[in-house]
Amino acid sequence: MRLVPASLSGRIVALTLLALVVSQLVSFFIFMHERDRFLERVVLSNMGESVASAMRTLDFVPPVHRADAVKALSTRDLRYRLADSPGRLFEQHSPEARGMARDLARGMEVDVARLRVAIGPGLAHGPNRQAGDALRLAVRLDEGQWLRARQRLFDPTRRWAQSSLTTLLVSALLMVVIVVVTSRRMTRPLRELARAAERFGRGEDVDPLPERGPEEIRRSITAFNRMRERLTRFMAERTRMVAAIAHDLRTPITALRLRLEFLPDDDNTRSMARTLEDMAGMSEAALTFMREETAAEATRNVDLSALVDALCEDYRASGAAVVFEPEARVALVCRPVAIRRALRNIIDNALAYGERATLTLSDGAESVVLEIADTGPGIDDADMQRVFDPFVRLEASRSRETGGTGLGLSIARSVVQGHGGEIGLVNAEGGGLIVRIRLPRDRTR
Ligand SMILES: Nc1ncnc2c1ncn2[C@@H]1O[C@H](COP(=O)(O)OP(=O)(O)OP(=O)(O)O)[C@@H](O)[C@H]1O
Ligand SMILES: [Mg+2]
């Protein structure tokens, strides 16, 4: 079991409750202490006065009636009795009781030697207090008899503890409600920020967030907005630059082609013409890619299995061996046109370097995994990273005259990464290449 709640508002609630309980406990003990001292003083002075007046009364009562008079003077909480000794209990009195005896003697104006005091359970300190006698006292009368008095005390501790527990519970409940409401309000901008960052990371368009909430959260939002602005500008700038280069390359390529027309037709010029053809193709492909990249497609919830199925159906219609067995319906928030473009590039490779493509789609809580396997020669481990770079074509494929510019995989990777996903290559056990694409689910939705 975890003791610390995961969410920020949960932690604020826990902290507030802890502070509440600690402060209640501290004030409970302070109160207990103060109450003990107060009770002691009240009991002492009350009892002192009552006993003194009882003594004065007894002075006027003839000895034969004294026993009855003492009974009549007794009340429910203060009982008197006449005896020949101060009682066993009073032999062993504590320093505290001696101090009380001194105070009492002063208040009653009698010699302290005539007084015995014992503190009962009713006046014990703190949690040791119980219902019962608070104080017992014996004072020697002039005739040598002892007037014994016992003061009972109603113990209010239990009731106080009960009511303070109720107060604690009620105030804790109120506090939890207030703290939950306010802390959820306070952390709402933070949750919005997390959602926006997640979506931005997945390549979605996000509007700048309103800068609100507590100071620290506001500063984070400002930083996020600034980062979003710079990244968007940087990406647009980069796309524009590559597009401009690809575009401007067309003019010199055309000029070279024209000049080539005037040269004699031999192996040399034919090879030059082929190279120029390649260059024209590359710049054309780069331009197309950039055009598609800038045509910012909106994300939407897509039935991915249906999308893949339809794509494979198109291939099969043109006679290609592309297999897809959809298991369950897999939906994903993504940009369908871009995903289709990436898949087409990979299936094209599978068909160009192998003969058939087999697709599988599996669903997970965190992400969706798409695999495209082929029956080709696979790729050397050393080349697996390189083939994703733009315009990289391996020697083997060049000699096979498959055509192409070497942009297919880099476009596919850019699409997958634009969705916050990963793309990787593995050589299958029985030969052939497996392209594995992992697309994360949006967990903030
Ligand atoms: N399934 C595969 N099996 C073997 N080699 C592959 C496979 N897919 C890609 N390759 C190698 O990786 C290189 C880069 O692939 P990429 O798709 O980026 O470019 P391309 O297919 O050569 O050209 P195009 O831009 O037309 O797709 C290929 O030239 C090829 O050598
Ligand atoms: Mg390709």
Short mmCIF file of C-alpha atoms and ligand atoms in Angstrom, two decimals:
data_model
loop_
_atom_site.label_atom_id
_atom_site.label_comp_id
_atom_site.label_asym_id
_atom_site.label_seq_id
_atom_site.Cartn_x
_atom_site.Cartn_y
_atom_site.Cartn_z
CA MET A 1 0.00 0.00 0.00
CA ARG A 2 1.38 3.41 -0.86
CA LEU A 3 1.15 5.99 1.89
CA VAL A 4 1.73 9.06 -0.26
CA PRO A 5 -1.09 9.74 -2.76
CA ALA A 6 0.00 10.00 -6.39
CA SER A 7 -1.87 13.11 -7.43
CA LEU A 8 -0.98 16.64 -6.39
CA SER A 9 -4.44 17.34 -4.97
CA GLY A 10 -4.30 14.04 -3.06
CA ARG A 11 -1.02 15.10 -1.50
CA ILE A 12 -2.39 18.50 -0.53
CA VAL A 13 -5.38 16.80 1.15
CA ALA A 14 -3.12 14.36 3.02
CA LEU A 15 -0.83 17.14 4.16
CA THR A 16 -3.73 19.27 5.39
CA LEU A 17 -5.21 16.36 7.32
CA LEU A 18 -1.87 15.60 8.92
CA ALA A 19 -1.44 19.24 9.94
CA LEU A 20 -4.98 19.28 11.34
CA VAL A 21 -4.50 16.14 13.46
CA VAL A 22 -1.11 17.29 14.77
CA SER A 23 -2.42 20.74 15.73
CA GLN A 24 -5.49 19.20 17.41
CA LEU A 25 -3.28 16.83 19.42
CA VAL A 26 -0.99 19.65 20.51
CA SER A 27 -3.92 21.82 21.58
CA PHE A 28 -5.50 18.82 23.35
CA PHE A 29 -2.43 18.31 25.52
CA ILE A 30 -2.05 22.02 26.23
CA PHE A 31 -5.70 22.12 27.24
CA MET A 32 -5.35 19.06 29.51
CA HIS A 33 -2.45 20.65 31.31
CA GLU A 34 -4.18 23.98 31.79
CA ARG A 35 -7.34 22.25 32.96
CA ASP A 36 -5.47 20.20 35.58
CA ARG A 37 -3.97 23.31 37.11
CA PHE A 38 -7.28 25.13 37.05
CA LEU A 39 -9.22 22.26 38.62
CA GLU A 40 -6.64 21.90 41.34
CA ARG A 41 -6.93 25.53 42.32
CA VAL A 42 -10.73 25.50 42.30
CA VAL A 43 -10.98 22.27 44.30
CA LEU A 44 -8.40 23.45 46.81
CA SER A 45 -9.96 26.83 47.52
CA ASN A 46 -13.55 25.46 47.60
CA MET A 47 -12.67 22.66 49.93
CA GLY A 48 -10.57 24.88 52.14
CA GLU A 49 -13.42 27.33 52.57
CA SER A 50 -16.03 24.64 53.21
CA VAL A 51 -13.92 22.76 55.73
CA ALA A 52 -13.03 25.97 57.54
CA SER A 53 -16.67 26.95 57.87
CA ALA A 54 -17.58 23.40 58.99
CA MET A 55 -14.94 23.70 61.74
CA ARG A 56 -16.35 27.03 62.84
CA THR A 57 -19.84 25.57 62.92
CA LEU A 58 -18.70 22.55 64.98
CA ASP A 59 -17.24 24.94 67.57
CA PHE A 60 -20.80 25.90 68.48
CA VAL A 61 -22.14 22.34 68.60
CA PRO A 62 -22.02 20.41 71.91
CA PRO A 63 -19.85 17.25 71.58
CA VAL A 64 -22.84 14.86 71.86
CA HIS A 65 -24.47 16.32 68.75
CA ARG A 66 -21.33 16.67 66.73
CA ALA A 67 -21.66 13.33 64.89
CA ASP A 68 -25.14 14.36 63.67
CA ALA A 69 -23.97 17.86 62.80
CA VAL A 70 -21.15 16.47 60.69
CA LYS A 71 -23.68 14.32 58.80
CA ALA A 72 -25.90 17.34 58.24
CA LEU A 73 -22.99 19.38 56.92
CA SER A 74 -22.11 16.74 54.35
CA THR A 75 -23.22 17.21 50.74
CA ARG A 76 -23.21 14.83 47.85
CA ASP A 77 -19.72 15.75 46.76
CA LEU A 78 -18.19 16.80 50.05
CA ARG A 79 -18.54 14.31 52.89
CA TYR A 80 -17.45 14.79 56.52
CA ARG A 81 -16.78 12.26 59.21
CA LEU A 82 -15.41 12.46 62.78
CA ALA A 83 -12.66 10.03 63.75
CA ASP A 84 -9.91 9.47 66.29
CA SER A 85 -7.14 9.35 63.67
CA PRO A 86 -6.47 11.10 60.34
CA GLY A 87 -6.77 7.72 58.54
CA ARG A 88 -4.23 5.33 57.09
CA LEU A 89 -4.03 6.98 53.71
CA PHE A 90 -2.86 10.23 55.18
CA GLU A 91 0.27 8.85 56.79
CA GLN A 92 2.14 8.73 53.52
CA HIS A 93 1.58 12.02 51.81
CA SER A 94 3.61 13.20 48.85
CA PRO A 95 5.58 16.47 48.47
CA GLU A 96 2.79 17.70 46.28
CA ALA A 97 0.22 16.93 48.95
CA ARG A 98 2.42 18.67 51.51
CA GLY A 99 2.45 21.76 49.28
CA MET A 100 -1.33 21.62 49.09
CA ALA A 101 -1.59 21.20 52.84
CA ARG A 102 0.46 24.39 53.24
CA ASP A 103 -1.79 26.31 50.86
CA LEU A 104 -4.90 24.97 52.55
CA ALA A 105 -3.61 25.75 56.03
CA ARG A 106 -2.97 29.31 54.96
CA GLY A 107 -6.44 29.65 53.42
CA MET A 108 -8.17 28.05 56.44
CA GLU A 109 -6.01 29.94 58.93
CA VAL A 110 -5.02 26.78 60.89
CA ASP A 111 -1.61 25.42 61.78
CA VAL A 112 -0.27 23.18 59.04
CA ALA A 113 0.69 20.58 61.66
CA ARG A 114 -3.04 19.94 62.25
CA LEU A 115 -3.65 19.19 58.59
CA ARG A 116 -3.23 16.05 56.45
CA VAL A 117 -3.91 15.99 52.73
CA ALA A 118 -3.93 13.20 50.14
CA ILE A 119 -4.57 13.57 46.44
CA GLY A 120 -7.10 11.09 45.06
CA PRO A 121 -7.55 9.65 41.57
CA GLY A 122 -10.04 12.42 40.78
CA LEU A 123 -7.28 15.00 40.75
CA ALA A 124 -4.56 12.88 39.15
CA HIS A 125 -2.77 14.46 36.22
CA GLY A 126 -3.68 13.97 32.56
CA PRO A 127 -4.90 10.58 31.41
CA ASN A 128 -4.48 9.01 34.91
CA ARG A 129 -7.48 10.93 36.16
CA GLN A 130 -10.51 8.84 37.08
CA ALA A 131 -13.85 9.49 38.61
CA GLY A 132 -13.58 9.39 42.40
CA ASP A 133 -12.20 11.35 45.27
CA ALA A 134 -10.28 14.38 44.19
CA LEU A 135 -8.91 15.28 47.57
CA ARG A 136 -9.04 13.87 51.07
CA LEU A 137 -8.29 16.03 53.99
CA ALA A 138 -8.15 15.59 57.74
CA VAL A 139 -7.88 18.39 60.27
CA ARG A 140 -7.36 17.93 63.99
CA LEU A 141 -10.02 19.66 66.04
CA ASP A 142 -9.24 21.35 69.34
CA GLU A 143 -10.59 18.35 71.28
CA GLY A 144 -8.11 15.99 69.61
CA GLN A 145 -10.69 14.48 67.30
CA TRP A 146 -10.09 14.53 63.53
CA LEU A 147 -12.57 15.95 61.07
CA ARG A 148 -12.13 13.98 57.86
CA ALA A 149 -13.40 15.38 54.53
CA ARG A 150 -13.49 13.86 51.09
CA GLN A 151 -14.23 15.87 48.02
CA ARG A 152 -15.55 14.03 45.01
CA LEU A 153 -15.09 15.42 41.55
CA PHE A 154 -17.06 14.82 38.42
CA ASP A 155 -14.59 13.98 35.69
CA PRO A 156 -15.39 15.82 32.49
CA THR A 157 -12.41 14.48 30.53
CA ARG A 158 -14.25 11.74 28.74
CA ARG A 159 -17.04 13.95 27.51
CA TRP A 160 -14.52 16.55 26.43
CA ALA A 161 -12.50 13.94 24.52
CA GLN A 162 -15.66 12.77 22.81
CA SER A 163 -16.77 16.21 21.73
CA SER A 164 -13.29 17.13 20.60
CA LEU A 165 -13.19 13.97 18.49
CA THR A 166 -16.46 14.99 16.87
CA THR A 167 -15.09 18.48 16.27
CA LEU A 168 -11.98 16.96 14.74
CA LEU A 169 -13.98 14.72 12.42
CA VAL A 170 -16.34 17.47 11.32
CA SER A 171 -13.55 19.96 10.68
CA ALA A 172 -11.50 17.29 8.89
CA LEU A 173 -14.44 16.54 6.64
CA LEU A 174 -15.04 20.21 5.89
CA MET A 175 -11.36 20.72 5.23
CA VAL A 176 -11.16 17.77 2.84
CA VAL A 177 -14.09 19.12 0.85
CA ILE A 178 -12.59 22.62 0.66
CA VAL A 179 -9.09 21.39 -0.13
CA VAL A 180 -10.28 18.90 -2.78
CA VAL A 181 -12.33 21.57 -4.54
CA THR A 182 -9.65 24.26 -4.42
CA SER A 183 -6.71 22.01 -5.20
CA ARG A 184 -8.50 20.52 -8.20
CA ARG A 185 -9.19 24.04 -9.40
CA MET A 186 -5.58 24.95 -8.78
CA THR A 187 -4.14 21.97 -10.63
CA ARG A 188 -6.52 22.16 -13.59
CA PRO A 189 -4.13 24.34 -15.67
CA LEU A 190 -1.40 21.79 -14.91
CA ARG A 191 -3.54 18.96 -16.27
CA GLU A 192 -4.30 21.04 -19.36
CA LEU A 193 -0.58 21.64 -19.80
CA ALA A 194 0.16 17.90 -19.60
CA ARG A 195 -2.54 17.17 -22.17
CA ALA A 196 -1.28 19.88 -24.55
CA ALA A 197 2.35 18.73 -24.21
CA GLU A 198 1.31 15.13 -24.91
CA ARG A 199 -0.66 16.16 -28.00
CA PHE A 200 2.10 18.45 -29.25
CA GLY A 201 4.59 15.59 -28.79
CA ARG A 202 2.36 13.42 -30.95
CA GLY A 203 2.60 16.01 -33.71
CA GLU A 204 -0.86 17.49 -33.26
CA ASP A 205 -1.60 21.16 -33.69
CA VAL A 206 -2.18 22.79 -30.32
CA ASP A 207 -3.27 26.33 -29.64
CA PRO A 208 -1.27 28.36 -27.14
CA LEU A 209 -2.55 27.67 -23.62
CA PRO A 210 -4.10 30.45 -21.53
CA GLU A 211 -1.58 31.44 -18.87
CA ARG A 212 -3.44 31.05 -15.58
CA GLY A 213 -3.23 29.35 -12.20
CA PRO A 214 -0.64 29.73 -9.44
CA GLU A 215 2.66 31.45 -10.21
CA GLU A 216 4.74 28.26 -10.78
CA ILE A 217 2.15 26.69 -13.05
CA ARG A 218 1.73 29.94 -14.96
CA ARG A 219 5.47 30.07 -15.55
CA SER A 220 5.48 26.48 -16.85
CA ILE A 221 2.65 27.31 -19.24
CA THR A 222 4.51 30.40 -20.48
CA ALA A 223 7.61 28.26 -21.08
CA PHE A 224 5.55 25.64 -22.91
CA ASN A 225 3.87 28.26 -25.11
CA ARG A 226 7.24 29.76 -25.97
CA MET A 227 8.70 26.35 -26.78
CA ARG A 228 5.69 25.47 -28.93
CA GLU A 229 6.01 28.74 -30.82
CA ARG A 230 9.76 28.32 -31.46
CA LEU A 231 9.47 24.68 -32.51
CA THR A 232 6.62 25.39 -34.90
CA ARG A 233 8.53 28.28 -36.42
CA PHE A 234 11.72 26.22 -36.63
CA MET A 235 9.97 23.32 -38.37
CA ALA A 236 8.24 25.60 -40.85
CA GLU A 237 11.55 27.36 -41.55
CA ARG A 238 13.34 24.06 -42.17
CA THR A 239 10.61 22.77 -44.48
CA ARG A 240 10.65 26.02 -46.44
CA MET A 241 14.41 25.87 -46.84
CA VAL A 242 14.54 22.29 -48.10
CA ALA A 243 11.64 22.99 -50.45
CA ALA A 244 13.44 26.06 -51.79
CA ILE A 245 16.65 24.10 -52.44
CA ALA A 246 14.78 21.25 -54.12
CA HIS A 247 12.88 23.74 -56.22
CA ASP A 248 15.90 25.80 -57.25
CA LEU A 249 17.84 22.65 -58.22
CA ARG A 250 15.40 22.07 -61.06
CA THR A 251 16.71 25.04 -63.09
CA PRO A 252 20.42 24.00 -63.21
CA ILE A 253 19.40 20.37 -63.86
CA THR A 254 17.29 21.44 -66.82
CA ALA A 255 20.15 23.64 -68.10
CA LEU A 256 22.60 20.69 -67.90
CA ARG A 257 20.12 18.43 -69.72
CA LEU A 258 19.85 20.96 -72.56
CA ARG A 259 23.62 21.22 -72.89
CA LEU A 260 23.87 17.43 -72.91
CA GLU A 261 21.68 17.39 -76.06
CA PHE A 262 24.50 19.08 -77.96
CA LEU A 263 27.15 16.54 -76.96
CA PRO A 264 27.85 13.41 -78.99
CA ASP A 265 25.77 10.39 -77.92
CA ASP A 266 28.19 7.93 -76.27
CA ASP A 267 28.42 5.90 -73.01
CA ASN A 268 29.75 8.88 -71.14
CA THR A 269 26.92 11.25 -72.00
CA ARG A 270 24.32 8.53 -71.50
CA SER A 271 25.66 7.95 -67.97
CA MET A 272 25.58 11.70 -67.33
CA ALA A 273 21.99 11.83 -68.57
CA ARG A 274 21.05 9.01 -66.15
CA THR A 275 22.66 10.83 -63.23
CA LEU A 276 20.79 14.01 -64.13
CA GLU A 277 17.60 11.97 -64.30
CA ASP A 278 18.28 10.68 -60.76
CA MET A 279 18.94 14.20 -59.50
CA ALA A 280 15.72 15.48 -61.03
CA GLY A 281 13.84 12.58 -59.42
CA MET A 282 15.38 13.28 -56.03
CA SER A 283 14.52 16.96 -56.03
CA GLU A 284 11.01 16.15 -57.25
CA ALA A 285 10.57 13.61 -54.43
CA ALA A 286 11.90 16.07 -51.87
CA LEU A 287 9.46 18.71 -53.12
CA THR A 288 6.53 16.31 -52.95
CA PHE A 289 7.49 15.29 -49.43
CA MET A 290 7.76 18.86 -48.27
CA ARG A 291 4.45 19.75 -49.90
CA GLU A 292 2.74 16.90 -48.07
CA GLU A 293 4.52 17.75 -44.84
CA THR A 294 3.27 21.32 -44.87
CA ALA A 295 -0.30 20.33 -45.75
CA ALA A 296 -0.88 19.96 -41.98
CA GLU A 297 -3.46 17.20 -41.73
CA ALA A 298 -5.74 17.19 -38.69
CA THR A 299 -5.71 14.22 -36.32
CA ARG A 300 -8.89 12.24 -35.84
CA ASN A 301 -10.07 8.97 -34.41
CA VAL A 302 -9.45 6.37 -37.10
CA ASP A 303 -10.35 2.71 -37.41
CA LEU A 304 -6.79 1.58 -38.04
CA SER A 305 -7.66 -2.02 -38.92
CA ALA A 306 -10.11 -0.81 -41.58
CA LEU A 307 -7.48 1.62 -42.95
CA VAL A 308 -4.83 -1.12 -43.25
CA ASP A 309 -7.35 -3.57 -44.67
CA ALA A 310 -8.46 -1.14 -47.38
CA LEU A 311 -4.84 -0.36 -48.27
CA CYS A 312 -3.96 -4.06 -48.62
CA GLU A 313 -7.10 -4.60 -50.70
CA ASP A 314 -5.85 -1.92 -53.15
CA TYR A 315 -2.53 -3.74 -53.50
CA ARG A 316 -4.23 -7.08 -54.03
CA ALA A 317 -6.45 -5.55 -56.70
CA SER A 318 -3.32 -4.66 -58.67
CA GLY A 319 -2.03 -8.22 -58.28
CA ALA A 320 0.46 -7.72 -55.44
CA ALA A 321 0.81 -10.35 -52.70
CA VAL A 322 -0.12 -8.37 -49.61
CA VAL A 323 -1.75 -10.21 -46.70
CA PHE A 324 -3.50 -8.73 -43.68
CA GLU A 325 -5.57 -10.69 -41.19
CA PRO A 326 -7.34 -8.19 -38.95
CA GLU A 327 -7.86 -9.72 -35.51
CA ALA A 328 -9.84 -7.13 -33.63
CA ARG A 329 -10.93 -3.62 -34.42
CA VAL A 330 -8.15 -1.22 -33.47
CA ALA A 331 -8.96 2.49 -33.28
CA LEU A 332 -6.34 5.20 -32.91
CA VAL A 333 -6.21 8.97 -32.93
CA CYS A 334 -3.87 9.77 -35.84
CA ARG A 335 -3.43 11.49 -39.20
CA PRO A 336 -4.76 8.82 -41.60
CA VAL A 337 -3.36 10.21 -44.87
CA ALA A 338 0.16 10.40 -43.44
CA ILE A 339 -0.11 6.91 -41.92
CA ARG A 340 -1.26 5.53 -45.26
CA ARG A 341 1.70 7.20 -47.01
CA ALA A 342 4.16 5.67 -44.51
CA LEU A 343 2.63 2.20 -44.86
CA ARG A 344 2.67 2.42 -48.65
CA ASN A 345 6.39 3.22 -48.61
CA ILE A 346 7.11 0.20 -46.43
CA ILE A 347 4.85 -2.19 -48.39
CA ASP A 348 6.44 -0.92 -51.62
CA ASN A 349 9.85 -1.83 -50.20
CA ALA A 350 8.63 -5.28 -49.14
CA LEU A 351 7.33 -5.92 -52.67
CA ALA A 352 10.41 -4.40 -54.36
CA TYR A 353 13.05 -6.25 -52.30
CA GLY A 354 10.96 -9.34 -51.50
CA GLU A 355 7.88 -10.77 -53.19
CA ARG A 356 5.14 -10.54 -50.63
CA ALA A 357 4.18 -8.48 -47.60
CA THR A 358 2.40 -9.77 -44.49
CA LEU A 359 0.89 -7.24 -42.08
CA THR A 360 -0.16 -7.70 -38.47
CA LEU A 361 -1.77 -5.23 -36.12
CA SER A 362 -1.87 -5.64 -32.36
CA ASP A 363 -3.54 -3.45 -29.77
CA GLY A 364 -2.27 -2.46 -26.34
CA ALA A 365 -3.22 -0.11 -23.53
CA GLU A 366 -0.22 2.14 -24.14
CA SER A 367 0.32 1.74 -27.87
CA VAL A 368 -0.60 0.06 -31.14
CA VAL A 369 1.98 -2.11 -32.93
CA LEU A 370 2.02 -2.67 -36.70
CA GLU A 371 4.40 -5.16 -38.30
CA ILE A 372 5.18 -5.55 -42.00
CA ALA A 373 7.14 -8.69 -42.85
CA ASP A 374 8.53 -9.62 -46.26
CA THR A 375 10.33 -12.53 -47.92
CA GLY A 376 13.33 -10.56 -49.16
CA PRO A 377 17.01 -10.72 -48.22
CA GLY A 378 16.69 -8.51 -45.16
CA ILE A 379 19.19 -5.79 -44.22
CA ASP A 380 22.64 -6.12 -42.62
CA ASP A 381 22.62 -5.03 -38.98
CA ALA A 382 25.26 -2.42 -39.83
CA ASP A 383 22.91 -0.71 -42.32
CA MET A 384 19.76 -0.73 -40.22
CA GLN A 385 20.07 2.85 -38.96
CA ARG A 386 21.50 4.24 -42.19
CA VAL A 387 18.60 3.22 -44.43
CA PHE A 388 16.36 5.70 -42.62
CA ASP A 389 18.54 8.60 -43.73
CA PRO A 390 17.27 10.50 -46.79
CA PHE A 391 18.58 9.38 -50.18
CA VAL A 392 20.33 6.32 -48.76
CA ARG A 393 20.00 3.23 -50.98
CA LEU A 394 21.96 0.07 -50.33
CA GLU A 395 24.33 -1.30 -53.00
CA ALA A 396 22.26 -4.46 -53.48
CA SER A 397 19.10 -2.57 -54.42
CA ARG A 398 20.89 -0.27 -56.85
CA SER A 399 22.22 -3.20 -58.82
CA ARG A 400 18.72 -4.68 -58.87
CA GLU A 401 17.44 -1.68 -60.74
CA THR A 402 14.41 -1.30 -58.50
CA GLY A 403 14.39 2.44 -59.06
CA GLY A 404 13.59 4.86 -56.27
CA THR A 405 15.23 7.78 -54.58
CA GLY A 406 15.96 6.48 -51.06
CA LEU A 407 13.34 8.68 -49.39
CA GLY A 408 10.73 6.00 -48.63
CA LEU A 409 11.93 4.95 -45.19
CA SER A 410 12.87 8.45 -44.05
CA ILE A 411 9.38 9.66 -44.93
CA ALA A 412 7.89 6.70 -43.05
CA ARG A 413 10.04 7.44 -40.01
CA SER A 414 9.16 11.12 -40.07
CA VAL A 415 5.45 10.24 -40.12
CA VAL A 416 5.78 7.73 -37.27
CA GLN A 417 7.87 10.08 -35.13
CA GLY A 418 5.42 12.87 -35.90
CA HIS A 419 2.85 10.67 -34.12
CA GLY A 420 5.22 10.29 -31.14
CA GLY A 421 5.95 6.68 -32.19
CA GLU A 422 8.95 4.56 -33.09
CA ILE A 423 9.93 2.57 -36.14
CA GLY A 424 12.48 -0.24 -36.10
CA LEU A 425 13.85 -3.02 -38.32
CA VAL A 426 14.51 -6.69 -37.44
CA ASN A 427 15.65 -9.53 -39.63
CA ALA A 428 13.20 -12.41 -39.34
CA GLU A 429 14.43 -15.87 -38.25
CA GLY A 430 13.58 -17.52 -41.52
CA GLY A 431 14.86 -14.63 -43.68
CA GLY A 432 13.17 -11.44 -44.75
CA LEU A 433 12.78 -8.10 -43.02
CA ILE A 434 10.24 -7.08 -40.39
CA VAL A 435 9.43 -3.40 -40.05
CA ARG A 436 7.89 -2.74 -36.61
CA ILE A 437 5.92 0.45 -35.98
CA ARG A 438 4.77 1.41 -32.50
CA LEU A 439 2.24 4.23 -32.26
CA PRO A 440 1.41 5.48 -28.75
CA ARG A 441 -2.15 5.99 -27.61
CA ASP A 442 -3.10 9.39 -26.34
CA ARG A 443 -3.39 8.75 -22.62
CA THR A 444 -4.62 12.22 -21.73
CA ARG A 445 -7.90 11.95 -23.62
N1 LIG B 1 12.17 -4.69 -47.15
C1 LIG B 1 13.46 -4.46 -47.48
N2 LIG B 1 14.31 -5.48 -47.72
C2 LIG B 1 15.58 -5.24 -48.04
N3 LIG B 1 16.12 -4.00 -48.13
C3 LIG B 1 15.32 -2.96 -47.94
C4 LIG B 1 13.95 -3.12 -47.58
N4 LIG B 1 13.41 -1.89 -47.42
C5 LIG B 1 14.38 -1.00 -47.67
N5 LIG B 1 15.52 -1.62 -47.97
C6 LIG B 1 16.80 -0.97 -48.28
O1 LIG B 1 16.78 0.33 -47.71
C7 LIG B 1 16.98 1.32 -48.71
C8 LIG B 1 16.21 2.56 -48.41
O2 LIG B 1 14.83 2.33 -48.56
P1 LIG B 1 13.88 3.50 -48.98
O3 LIG B 1 12.49 2.98 -49.01
O4 LIG B 1 14.18 4.61 -48.04
O5 LIG B 1 14.36 3.93 -50.38
P2 LIG B 1 14.10 3.20 -51.78
O6 LIG B 1 13.12 2.12 -51.60
O7 LIG B 1 15.42 2.84 -52.29
O8 LIG B 1 13.51 4.40 -52.63
P3 LIG B 1 12.06 5.04 -52.53
O9 LIG B 1 12.29 6.45 -52.13
O10 LIG B 1 11.45 4.91 -53.85
O11 LIG B 1 11.32 4.28 -51.48
C9 LIG B 1 16.55 0.64 -49.97
O12 LIG B 1 17.23 1.19 -51.08
C10 LIG B 1 16.98 -0.82 -49.73
O13 LIG B 1 18.34 -0.99 -50.05
MG MG B 2 11.32 2.43 -50.79
#
